[in-house]
Coordinates of C-alpha atoms in Angstrom, one line a residue:
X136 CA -4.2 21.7 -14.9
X137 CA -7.1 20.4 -12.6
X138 CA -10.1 19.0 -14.5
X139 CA -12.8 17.3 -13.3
X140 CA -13.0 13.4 -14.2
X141 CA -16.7 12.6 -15.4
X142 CA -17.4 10.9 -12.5
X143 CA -16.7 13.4 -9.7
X144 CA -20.5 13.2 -9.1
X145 CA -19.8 9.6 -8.0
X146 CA -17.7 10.6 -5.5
X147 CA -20.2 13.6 -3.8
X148 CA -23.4 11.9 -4.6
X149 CA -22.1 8.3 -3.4
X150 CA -20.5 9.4 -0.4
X151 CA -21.4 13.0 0.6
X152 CA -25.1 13.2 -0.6
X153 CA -26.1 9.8 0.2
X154 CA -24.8 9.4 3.6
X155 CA -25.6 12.7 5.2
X156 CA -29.2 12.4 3.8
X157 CA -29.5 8.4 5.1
X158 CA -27.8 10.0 8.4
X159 CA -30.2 12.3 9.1
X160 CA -33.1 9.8 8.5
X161 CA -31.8 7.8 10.9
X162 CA -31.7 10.5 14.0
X163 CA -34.3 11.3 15.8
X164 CA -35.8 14.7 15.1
X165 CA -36.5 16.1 18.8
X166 CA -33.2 18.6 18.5
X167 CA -31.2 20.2 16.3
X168 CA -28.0 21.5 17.0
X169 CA -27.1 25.1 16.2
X170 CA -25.0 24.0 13.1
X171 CA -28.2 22.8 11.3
X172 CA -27.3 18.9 12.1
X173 CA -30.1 17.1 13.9
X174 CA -28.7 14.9 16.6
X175 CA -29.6 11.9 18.2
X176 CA -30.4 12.1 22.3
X177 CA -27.7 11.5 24.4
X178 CA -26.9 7.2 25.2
X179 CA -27.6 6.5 28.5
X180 CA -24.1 6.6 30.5
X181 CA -24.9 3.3 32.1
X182 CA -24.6 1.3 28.7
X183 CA -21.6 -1.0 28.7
X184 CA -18.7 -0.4 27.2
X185 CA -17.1 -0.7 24.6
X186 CA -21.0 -2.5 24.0
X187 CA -22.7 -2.1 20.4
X188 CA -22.4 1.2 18.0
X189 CA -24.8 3.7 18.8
X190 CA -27.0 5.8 16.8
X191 CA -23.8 8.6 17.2
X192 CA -21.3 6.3 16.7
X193 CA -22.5 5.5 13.8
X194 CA -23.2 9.0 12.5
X195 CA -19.4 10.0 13.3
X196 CA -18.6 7.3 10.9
X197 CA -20.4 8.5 8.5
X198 CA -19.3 12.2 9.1
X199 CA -15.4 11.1 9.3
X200 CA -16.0 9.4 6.2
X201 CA -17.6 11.7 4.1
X202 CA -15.3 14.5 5.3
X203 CA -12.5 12.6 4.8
X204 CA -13.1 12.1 1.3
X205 CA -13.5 15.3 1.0
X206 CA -10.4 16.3 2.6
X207 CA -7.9 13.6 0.6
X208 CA -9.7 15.5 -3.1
X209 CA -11.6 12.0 -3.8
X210 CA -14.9 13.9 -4.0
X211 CA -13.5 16.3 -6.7
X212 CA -11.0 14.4 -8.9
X213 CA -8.1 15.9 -10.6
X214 CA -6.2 14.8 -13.3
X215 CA -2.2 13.8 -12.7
X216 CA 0.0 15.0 -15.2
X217 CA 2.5 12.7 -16.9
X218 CA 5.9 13.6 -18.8
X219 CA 5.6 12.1 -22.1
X220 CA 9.8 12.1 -22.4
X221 CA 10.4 11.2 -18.8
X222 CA 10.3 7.2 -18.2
X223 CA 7.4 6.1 -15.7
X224 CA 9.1 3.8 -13.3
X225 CA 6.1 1.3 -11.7
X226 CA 7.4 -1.8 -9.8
X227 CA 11.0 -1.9 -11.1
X228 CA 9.3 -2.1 -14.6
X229 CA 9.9 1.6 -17.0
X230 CA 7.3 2.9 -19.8
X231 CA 8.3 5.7 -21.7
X232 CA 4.2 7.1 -22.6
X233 CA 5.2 8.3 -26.2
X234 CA 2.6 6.0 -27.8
X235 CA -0.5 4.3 -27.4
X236 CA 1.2 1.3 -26.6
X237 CA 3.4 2.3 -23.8
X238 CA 0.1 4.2 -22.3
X239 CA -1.5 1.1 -22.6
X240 CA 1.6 -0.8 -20.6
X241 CA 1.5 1.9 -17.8
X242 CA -2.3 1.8 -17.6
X243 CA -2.3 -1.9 -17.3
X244 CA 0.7 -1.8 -14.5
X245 CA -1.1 0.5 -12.5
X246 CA -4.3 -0.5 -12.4
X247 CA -3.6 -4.1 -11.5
X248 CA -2.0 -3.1 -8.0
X249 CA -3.6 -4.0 -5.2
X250 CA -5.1 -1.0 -3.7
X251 CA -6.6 -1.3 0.0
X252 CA -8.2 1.8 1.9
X253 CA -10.4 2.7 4.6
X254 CA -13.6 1.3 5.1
X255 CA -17.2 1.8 6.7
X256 CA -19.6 -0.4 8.3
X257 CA -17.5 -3.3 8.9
X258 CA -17.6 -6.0 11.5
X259 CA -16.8 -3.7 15.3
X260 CA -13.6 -4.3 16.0
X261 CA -12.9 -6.3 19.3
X262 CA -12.5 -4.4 22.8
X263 CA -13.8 -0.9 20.8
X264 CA -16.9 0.4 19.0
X265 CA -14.7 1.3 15.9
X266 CA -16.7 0.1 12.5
X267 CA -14.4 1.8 10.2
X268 CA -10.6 2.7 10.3
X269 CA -11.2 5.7 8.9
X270 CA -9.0 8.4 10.0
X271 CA -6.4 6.4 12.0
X272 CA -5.9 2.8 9.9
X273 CA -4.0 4.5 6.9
X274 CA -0.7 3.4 8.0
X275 CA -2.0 -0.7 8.3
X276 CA -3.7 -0.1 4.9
X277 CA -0.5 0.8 3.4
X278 CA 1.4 -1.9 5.2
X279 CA -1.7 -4.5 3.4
X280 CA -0.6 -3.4 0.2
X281 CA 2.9 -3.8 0.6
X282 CA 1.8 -7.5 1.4
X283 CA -0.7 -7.5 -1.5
X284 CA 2.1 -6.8 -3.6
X285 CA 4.7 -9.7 -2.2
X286 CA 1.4 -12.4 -2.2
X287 CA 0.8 -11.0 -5.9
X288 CA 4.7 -11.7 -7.4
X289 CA 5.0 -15.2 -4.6
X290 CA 1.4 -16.5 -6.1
X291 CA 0.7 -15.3 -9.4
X292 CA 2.6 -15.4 -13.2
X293 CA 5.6 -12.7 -13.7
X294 CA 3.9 -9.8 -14.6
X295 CA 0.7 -10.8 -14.5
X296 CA -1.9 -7.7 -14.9
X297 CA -5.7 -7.8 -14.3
X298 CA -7.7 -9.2 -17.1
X299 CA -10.5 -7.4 -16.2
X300 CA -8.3 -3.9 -15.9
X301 CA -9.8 -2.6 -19.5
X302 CA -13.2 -2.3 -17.8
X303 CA -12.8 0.0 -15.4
X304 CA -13.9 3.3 -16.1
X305 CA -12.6 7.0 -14.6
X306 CA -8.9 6.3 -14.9
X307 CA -7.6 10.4 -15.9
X308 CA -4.3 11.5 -16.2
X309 CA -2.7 13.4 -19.2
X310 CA 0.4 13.8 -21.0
X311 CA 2.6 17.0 -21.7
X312 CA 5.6 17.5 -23.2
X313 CA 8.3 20.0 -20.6
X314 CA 8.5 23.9 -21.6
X315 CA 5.5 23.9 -24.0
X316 CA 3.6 27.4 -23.8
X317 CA 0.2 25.6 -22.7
X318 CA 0.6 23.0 -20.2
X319 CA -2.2 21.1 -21.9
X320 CA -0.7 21.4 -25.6
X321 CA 0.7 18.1 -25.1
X322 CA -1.0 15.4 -26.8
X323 CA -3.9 13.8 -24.4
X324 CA -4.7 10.2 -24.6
X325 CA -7.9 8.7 -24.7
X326 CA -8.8 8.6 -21.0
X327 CA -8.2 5.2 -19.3
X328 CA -12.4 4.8 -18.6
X329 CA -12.9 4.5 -22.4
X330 CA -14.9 0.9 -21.8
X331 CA -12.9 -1.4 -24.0
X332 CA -15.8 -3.2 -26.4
X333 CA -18.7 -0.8 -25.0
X334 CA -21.5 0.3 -27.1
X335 CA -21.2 3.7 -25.3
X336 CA -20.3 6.3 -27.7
X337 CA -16.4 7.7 -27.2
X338 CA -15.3 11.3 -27.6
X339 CA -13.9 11.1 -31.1
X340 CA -10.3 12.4 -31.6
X341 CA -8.2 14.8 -33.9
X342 CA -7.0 12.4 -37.0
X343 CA -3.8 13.6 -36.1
X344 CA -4.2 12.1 -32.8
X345 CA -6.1 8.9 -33.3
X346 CA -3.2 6.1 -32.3
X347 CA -2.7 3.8 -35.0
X348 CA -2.6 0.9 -33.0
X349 CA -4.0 0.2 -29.5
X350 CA -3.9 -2.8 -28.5
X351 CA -7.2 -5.2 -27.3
X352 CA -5.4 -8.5 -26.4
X353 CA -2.3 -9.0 -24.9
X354 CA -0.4 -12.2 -25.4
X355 CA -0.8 -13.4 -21.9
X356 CA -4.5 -12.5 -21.2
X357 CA -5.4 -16.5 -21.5
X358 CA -2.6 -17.1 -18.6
X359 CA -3.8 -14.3 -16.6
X360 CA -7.7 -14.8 -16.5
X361 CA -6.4 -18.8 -15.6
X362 CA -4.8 -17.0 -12.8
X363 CA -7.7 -15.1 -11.8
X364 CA -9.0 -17.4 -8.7
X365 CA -5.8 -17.0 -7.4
X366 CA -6.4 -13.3 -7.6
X367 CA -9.8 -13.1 -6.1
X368 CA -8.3 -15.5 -3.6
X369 CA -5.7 -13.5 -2.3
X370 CA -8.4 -10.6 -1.8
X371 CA -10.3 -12.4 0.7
X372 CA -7.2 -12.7 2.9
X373 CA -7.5 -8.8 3.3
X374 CA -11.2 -8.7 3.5
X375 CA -12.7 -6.5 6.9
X376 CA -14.2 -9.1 9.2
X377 CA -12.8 -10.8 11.9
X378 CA -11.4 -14.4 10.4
X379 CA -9.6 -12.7 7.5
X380 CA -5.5 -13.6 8.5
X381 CA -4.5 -10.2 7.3
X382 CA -7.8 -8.0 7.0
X383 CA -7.7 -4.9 9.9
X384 CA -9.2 -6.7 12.7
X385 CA -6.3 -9.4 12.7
X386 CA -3.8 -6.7 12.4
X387 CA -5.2 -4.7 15.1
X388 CA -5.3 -7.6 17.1
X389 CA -1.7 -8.4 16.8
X390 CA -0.6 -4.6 17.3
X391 CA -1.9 -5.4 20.7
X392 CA 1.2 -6.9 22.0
X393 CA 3.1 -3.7 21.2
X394 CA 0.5 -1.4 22.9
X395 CA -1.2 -0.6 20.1
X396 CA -5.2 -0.5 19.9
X397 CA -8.0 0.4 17.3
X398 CA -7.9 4.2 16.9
X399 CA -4.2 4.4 17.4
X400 CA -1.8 5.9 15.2
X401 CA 0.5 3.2 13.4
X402 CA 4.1 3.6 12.3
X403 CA 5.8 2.0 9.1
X404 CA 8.3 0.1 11.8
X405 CA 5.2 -1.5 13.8
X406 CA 3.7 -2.2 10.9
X407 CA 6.0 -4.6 9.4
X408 CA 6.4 -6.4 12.4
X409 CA 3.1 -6.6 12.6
X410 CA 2.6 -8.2 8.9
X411 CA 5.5 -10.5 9.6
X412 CA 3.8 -11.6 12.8
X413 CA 0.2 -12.3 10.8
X414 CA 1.9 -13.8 7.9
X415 CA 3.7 -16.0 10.5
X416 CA 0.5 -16.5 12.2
X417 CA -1.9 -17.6 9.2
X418 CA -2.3 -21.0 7.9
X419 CA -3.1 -19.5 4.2
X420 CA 0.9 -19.3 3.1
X421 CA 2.9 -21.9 4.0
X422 CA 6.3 -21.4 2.0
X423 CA 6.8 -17.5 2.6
X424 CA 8.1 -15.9 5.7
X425 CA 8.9 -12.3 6.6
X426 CA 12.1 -10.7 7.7
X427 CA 12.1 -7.5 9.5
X428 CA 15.7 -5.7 9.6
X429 CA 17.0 -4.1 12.7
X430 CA 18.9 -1.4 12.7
X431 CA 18.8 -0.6 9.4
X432 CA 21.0 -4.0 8.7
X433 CA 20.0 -7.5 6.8
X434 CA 21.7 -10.0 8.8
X435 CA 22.2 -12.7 5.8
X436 CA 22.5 -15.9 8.0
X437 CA 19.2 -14.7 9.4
X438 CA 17.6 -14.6 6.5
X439 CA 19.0 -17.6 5.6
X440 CA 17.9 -19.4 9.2
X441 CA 14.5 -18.3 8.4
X442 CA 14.4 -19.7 4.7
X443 CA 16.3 -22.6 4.7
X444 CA 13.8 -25.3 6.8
X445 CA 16.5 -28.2 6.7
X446 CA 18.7 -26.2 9.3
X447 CA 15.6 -26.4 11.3
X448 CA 14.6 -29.9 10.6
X449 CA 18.0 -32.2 11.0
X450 CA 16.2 -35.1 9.7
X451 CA 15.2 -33.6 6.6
X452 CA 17.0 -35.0 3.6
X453 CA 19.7 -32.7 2.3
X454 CA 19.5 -33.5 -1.0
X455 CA 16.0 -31.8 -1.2
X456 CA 16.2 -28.9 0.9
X457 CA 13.1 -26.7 1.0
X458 CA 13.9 -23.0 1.0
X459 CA 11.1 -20.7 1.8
X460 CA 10.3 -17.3 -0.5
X461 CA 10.9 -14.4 1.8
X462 CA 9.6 -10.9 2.0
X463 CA 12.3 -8.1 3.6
X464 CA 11.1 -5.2 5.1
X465 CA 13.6 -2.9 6.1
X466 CA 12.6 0.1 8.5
X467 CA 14.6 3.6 7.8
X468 CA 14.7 6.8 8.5
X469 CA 15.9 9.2 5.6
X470 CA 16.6 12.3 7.0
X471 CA 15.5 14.3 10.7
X472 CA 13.0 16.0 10.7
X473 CA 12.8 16.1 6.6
X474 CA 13.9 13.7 3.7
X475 CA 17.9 14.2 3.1
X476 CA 18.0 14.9 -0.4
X477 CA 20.9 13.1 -0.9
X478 CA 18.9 9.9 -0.5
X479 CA 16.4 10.9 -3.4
X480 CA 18.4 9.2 -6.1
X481 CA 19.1 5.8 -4.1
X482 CA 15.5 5.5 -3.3
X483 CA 14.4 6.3 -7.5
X484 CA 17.1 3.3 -7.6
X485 CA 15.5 1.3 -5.3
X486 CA 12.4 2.2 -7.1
X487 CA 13.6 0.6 -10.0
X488 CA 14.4 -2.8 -8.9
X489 CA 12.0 -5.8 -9.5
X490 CA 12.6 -7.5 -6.5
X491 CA 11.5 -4.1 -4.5
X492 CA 7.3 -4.7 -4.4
X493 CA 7.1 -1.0 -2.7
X494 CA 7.4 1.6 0.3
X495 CA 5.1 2.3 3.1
X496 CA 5.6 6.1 4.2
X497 CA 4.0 9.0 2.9
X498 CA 3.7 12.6 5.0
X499 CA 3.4 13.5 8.8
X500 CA 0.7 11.1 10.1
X501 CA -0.4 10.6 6.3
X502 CA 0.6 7.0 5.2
X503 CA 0.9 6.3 1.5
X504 CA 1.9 3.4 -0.7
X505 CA 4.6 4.6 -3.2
X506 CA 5.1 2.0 -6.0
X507 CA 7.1 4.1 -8.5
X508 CA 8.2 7.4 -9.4
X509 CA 8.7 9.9 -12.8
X510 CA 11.5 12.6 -12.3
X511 CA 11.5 14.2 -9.4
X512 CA 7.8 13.0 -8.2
X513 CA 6.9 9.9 -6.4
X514 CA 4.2 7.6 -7.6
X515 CA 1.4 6.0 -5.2
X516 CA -1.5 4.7 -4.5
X517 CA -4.0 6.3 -1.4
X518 CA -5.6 4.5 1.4
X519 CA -7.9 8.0 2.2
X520 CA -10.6 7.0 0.1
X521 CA -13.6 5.6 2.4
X522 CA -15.2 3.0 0.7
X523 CA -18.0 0.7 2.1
X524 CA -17.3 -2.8 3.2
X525 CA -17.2 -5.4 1.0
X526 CA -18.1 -8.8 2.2
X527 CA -15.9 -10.8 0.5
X528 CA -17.2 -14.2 1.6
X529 CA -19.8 -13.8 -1.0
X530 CA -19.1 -15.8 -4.4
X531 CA -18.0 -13.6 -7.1
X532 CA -17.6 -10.2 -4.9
X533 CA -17.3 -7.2 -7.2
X534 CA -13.5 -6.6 -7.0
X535 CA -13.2 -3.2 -8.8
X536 CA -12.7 -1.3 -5.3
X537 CA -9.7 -3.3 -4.8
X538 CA -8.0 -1.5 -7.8
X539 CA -7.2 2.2 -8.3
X540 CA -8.1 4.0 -11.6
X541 CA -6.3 7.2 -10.2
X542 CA -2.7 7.7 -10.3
X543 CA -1.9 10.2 -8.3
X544 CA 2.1 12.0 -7.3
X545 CA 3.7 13.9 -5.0
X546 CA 7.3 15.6 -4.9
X547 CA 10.4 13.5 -3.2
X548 CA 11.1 16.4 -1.2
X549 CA 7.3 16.5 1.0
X550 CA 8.1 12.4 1.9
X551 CA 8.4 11.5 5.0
X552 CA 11.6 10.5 6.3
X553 CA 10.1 7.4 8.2
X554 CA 9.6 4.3 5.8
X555 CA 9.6 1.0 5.3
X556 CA 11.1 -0.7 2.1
X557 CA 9.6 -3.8 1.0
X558 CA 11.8 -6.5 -1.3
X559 CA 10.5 -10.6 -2.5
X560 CA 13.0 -13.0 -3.3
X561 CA 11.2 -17.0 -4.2
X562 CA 14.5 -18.6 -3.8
X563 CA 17.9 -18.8 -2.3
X564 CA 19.5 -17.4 -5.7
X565 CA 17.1 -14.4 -6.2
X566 CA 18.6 -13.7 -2.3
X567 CA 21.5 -13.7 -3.7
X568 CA 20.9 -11.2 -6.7
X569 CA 18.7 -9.5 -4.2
X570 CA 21.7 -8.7 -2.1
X571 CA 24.2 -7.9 -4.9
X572 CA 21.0 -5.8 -7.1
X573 CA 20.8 -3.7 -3.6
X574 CA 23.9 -3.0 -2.8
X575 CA 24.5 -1.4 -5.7
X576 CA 21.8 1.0 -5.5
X577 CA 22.5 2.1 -1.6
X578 CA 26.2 2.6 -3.2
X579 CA 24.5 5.9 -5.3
X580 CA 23.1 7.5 -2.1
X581 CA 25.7 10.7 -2.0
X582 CA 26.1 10.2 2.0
X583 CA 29.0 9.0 3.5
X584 CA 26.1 6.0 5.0
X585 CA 23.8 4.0 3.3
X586 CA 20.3 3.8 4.1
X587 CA 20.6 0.4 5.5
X588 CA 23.4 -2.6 5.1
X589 CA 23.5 -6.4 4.3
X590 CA 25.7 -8.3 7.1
X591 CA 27.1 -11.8 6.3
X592 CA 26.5 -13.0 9.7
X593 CA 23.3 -13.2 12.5
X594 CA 22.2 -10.5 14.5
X595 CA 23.5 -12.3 17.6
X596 CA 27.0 -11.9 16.5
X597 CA 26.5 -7.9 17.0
X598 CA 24.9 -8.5 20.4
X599 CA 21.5 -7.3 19.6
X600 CA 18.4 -7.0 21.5
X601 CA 16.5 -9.3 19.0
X602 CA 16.6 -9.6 15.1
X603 CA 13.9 -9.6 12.7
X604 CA 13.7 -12.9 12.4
X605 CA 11.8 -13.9 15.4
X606 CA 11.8 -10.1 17.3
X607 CA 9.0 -8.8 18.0
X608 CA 9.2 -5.8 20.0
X609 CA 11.1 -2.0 20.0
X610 CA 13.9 -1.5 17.4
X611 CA 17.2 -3.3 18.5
X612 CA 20.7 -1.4 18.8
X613 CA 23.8 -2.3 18.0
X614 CA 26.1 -2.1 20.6
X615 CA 29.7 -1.6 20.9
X616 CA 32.0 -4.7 21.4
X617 CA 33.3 -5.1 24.7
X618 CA 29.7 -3.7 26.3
X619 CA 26.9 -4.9 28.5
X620 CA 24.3 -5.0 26.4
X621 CA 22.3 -2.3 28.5
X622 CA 19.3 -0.1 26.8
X623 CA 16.2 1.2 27.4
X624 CA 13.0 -0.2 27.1
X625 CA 11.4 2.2 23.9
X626 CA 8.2 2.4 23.5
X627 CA 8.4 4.2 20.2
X628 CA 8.5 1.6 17.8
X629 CA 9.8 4.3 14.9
X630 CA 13.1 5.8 16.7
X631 CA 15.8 4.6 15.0
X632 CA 19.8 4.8 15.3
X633 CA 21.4 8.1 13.3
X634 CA 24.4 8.0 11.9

C-alpha cells in the first residue's frame, strides 16, 4: 500500500518547484533550448580550469538534484510496511511492534541514527568544480554513517537515543498482520510526525485503537539531553566544508592516493580504507583506531598491535596499559554476480549483534546503509536524498536533516554482493566477545566457507601484501606457503579472493 505522507509537498515544492523556478531566474533569457529550458550562453573556453562554478554548473546541480530526488521516490513518499508478529531487528537491538510501546522503542531506535546524504551548494571541492556529491558520493555517504554509528556507541551513553527524536514530524510506516484479506486491516499506529506536546490538532483514533499507554518520558532522557553536545559535536566532524576530518572533501582528498577523484564511483572496500585513513589522520579521536581486514580474514595480533599502545611504547608502564577502542571493517563479497542465498541467514545474524554498528552495500552502483532487517527484508537508511548544505560552524545548527523520519526496506535477495561489515569493540575484552559473538554467527552461513575468518596470528605470518592495520592500497592475497610472494598490481580496489 503506497500512500502519500502529508508532507510529500515538501519534498516537490522544496526541491523541484523551488529550484527549477530560482534556476531559471538565474539564466539569461537570450535562448531557449527546444526542450523549453532557457540556457545560459556558452563559458568562454579560455576560462581556467577546474576555475569557479559557472552559471551551468551550477544549474546541472540543481537539475541532478532535483531529478535525483525524484528518481530515489523522496519527492512522493511512500509508506514502509511493518509485520506486527515479525521482530524488527535495528542495531543488534529487537522490537516486536505489537504495542504502542514497542512502536515507540523502534521509532526512537531509528530515528536517532545518524543519517548523511548528498548535498548542494557546498564549499567546490579541490582540483574540480563539483559543489555537490550528488549522483556519484552515495557510496562515501554510506561509509560516513557507518563511522557516525562507531563515534555514536565510542562517545555517547549505551543506547542513547535523540532527545529531540519526538519532534520530528513525517515519520510513516504502518503495521499489518500476514495473510489478512486487506493489507491495511492491520491496526495503524499513530504516525511518527504526531508532534509530541503540539497544540496542532491530531487525527483522533477508533476507541478500540487508542493505545492505553504511550509513553512521553523515558527514563534516560535527563542522561541523553546531558549527552547532547557530544551529539551535535560529532555532526560537525561530518559537516561539507573543507576542515571537517571526515566531511566529503577530506574523504575525497584521501581517496586520491588510490586514484580516486571527485565524480568517481566509490566501492565499499576503498571506502573503509579510506575512513580508517581519515580517522587515523584527524586529531578529533585520539583513543579509537580502525582495522581494515584483508582477505576476508581478522588477523587478531593485528588488531591487537593496533590497540594495545604499550607494545608500541616500551617505556610505558605495564601496569597501566592503554588499549585503544577499535572499529573493524571487514570487506566481502557474498556471492558472484548476485547475493548467495545461503549467506542470508548469517548476515540477519550479524545483524543482530550489538557490537555490529552496520553494512555499507546496497545495489549495482546504488550504495545504502543497512542497520537492521524484519524477515526476509533488509532495513536502511538512504543517502539519495539531496539536501542543501548545512553550515555547521554556526552555533546551534538545525540538526533535524541529520536524522531520517523514513524507514524504508528492500528484499535480501536485490543486495549487492559487495559489502563492507562494520563491528566496535571499547576494550580488549569486548574483542574478545567480539571474536567469540562472531564466530558463531559465520558458523550458520550453510556454505562449506564463511564470509570471512578470525586468525590468531599477524598478517605477516601468511605472507601478505599488507594488512589492514597500516595497508593502504589494493586488496592483499594470501599466498601459498613455499611461494614468492608475486601478484599483480590491482587497481580495482573491490576484487576479492573466491573460494
Amino acid at each position: 500500500m503506497n500512500s502519500i505522507s502529508p508532507s510529500a509537498a515538501q519534498y516537490i515544492g522544496g526541491v523541484m518547484q523551488d529550484e527549477l523556478v530560482e534556476s531559471r531566474r538565474q539564466q539569461p533569457m537570450e535562448r531557449q533550448s527546444s526542450f523549453g529550458l532557457r540556457l545560459p550562453q556558452v563559458p568562454d573556453s579560455s576560462r581556467e580550469a577546474p576555475g569557479e562554478p559557472d552559471e551551468m554548473d551550477k544549474l546541472k546541480a540543481k537539475l541532478m538534484s532535483a531529478w535525483n530526488n525524484v528518481k530515489y521516490g523522496w519527492t512522493v513518499k511512500s509508506k514502509t510496511s511493518f509485520n506486527k508478529i515479525s521482530p524488527v531487528t535495528v542495531m543488534g537491538h529487537s522490537f516486536l511492534l505489537n504495542s504502542e510501546d514497542e512502536v515507540e522503542r523502534f521509532r526512537l531506535a531509528f530515528v536517532s541514527r545518524i543519517w548523511l546524504t548528498y548535498r548542494r551548494e557546498f564549499p567546490q571541492l579541490e582540483g574540480s568544480t563539483w559543489t555537490t556529491d550528488c549522483g556519484w558520493g552515495c557510496m562515501l555517504r554510506s561509509g560516513q554513517m557507518l563511522l557516525a554509528q562507531g563515534l555514536l556507541v565510542h562517545l555517547l551513553p549505551k543506547d542513547w537515543v535523540w532527545p529531540d527524536a519526538q519532534q520530528l514530524t513525517d515519520v510513516d510506516f504502518e503495521l499489518f498482520r500476514p495473510r489478512s484479506p486487506v493489507r491495511a486491516g492491520g491496526v495503524p499506529i499513530p504516525s511518527f510526525g504526531s508532534p509530541r506536546g503540539s497544540n496542532t490538532p491530531e487525527k483522533s483514533l477508533p476507541s478500540d485503537q487508542v493505545p492505553k499507554s504511550s509513553p512521553r518520558k523515558r527514563p534516560e532522557c535527563v542522561r541523553d539531553r546531558q549527552a547532547e553536545p557530544i551529539h551535535c559535536k560529532l555532526l560537525t566532524w561530518f559537516g561539507d566544508h573543507p576542515l571537517a576530518p571526515f566531511g566529503v572533501h577530506q574523504l575525497v582528498e584521501i581517496g586520491k592516493s588510490s586514484g580516486k577523484k571527485a565524480g568517481d564511483w566509490y566501492g565499499p572496500s576503498i571506502v573503509a580504507h579510506i575512513l580508517r585513513k581519515a580517522v587515523a589522520k584527524s586529531s578529533v579521536i585520539q583513543n579509537l583506531a580502525v582495522y581494515v581486514a584483508q582477505d576476508c580474514t581478522v588477523y587478531k595480533k593485528d588488531v591487537v598491535r593496533l590497540c594495545d599502545e604499550s607494545l608500541s611504547n616500551a617505556s610505558s608502564d605495564l601496569s597501566s596499559q592503554i588499549w585503544k577502542s577499535v572499529i573493524i571493517l571487514v570487506p566481502v563479497r557474498l556471492g558472484g554476480e548476485a547475493l548467495n542465498p545461503s549467506y542470508i541467514e548469517c548476515v540477519k545474524n550479524i545483524l543482530k549483534l550489538e557490537c555490529c554498528i552496520g553494512i555499507i552495500g546496497g545495489k549495482p552502483k546504488h550504495s545504502l546503509f543497512f542497520i537492521g532487517f524484519q524477515d526476509e527484508q533488509l532495513l536502511y537508511l538512504d543517502p539519495h536524498y539531496c539536501q542543501p548544505v548545512v553550515d555547521v560552524t554556526q552555533v546551534n545548527f538545525s540538526l533535524e536533516s541529520f536524522h531520517c523520519s523514513s524507514p524504508k526496506k528492500m528484499p535480501f535477495s536485490r543486495m549487492d554482493p559487495s559489502c563492507t561489515i562494520g563491528f566496535y569493540a571499547k576494550n580488549k575484552k569486548d574483542f574478545e566477545s567480539l571474536c567469540s559473538a562472531v564466530s558463531v554467527a559465520l558458523s550458520s552461513s550453510k556454505e562449506k566457507y564463511p564470509i570471512f575468518t578470525f586468525v590468531e596470528g599477524q598478517g605477516q605470518d601468511y605472507r601478505l601484501e599488507g594488512h589492514g592495520s597500516n595497508h593502504s592500497g589494493s586488496a592483499a592475497h594470501i599466498l601459498p606457503p613455499g611461494k614468492l610472494g608475486k601478484s599483480n598490481d590491482r587497481r580495482n580496489s573491490d576484487e576479492f579472493v573466491f573460494l
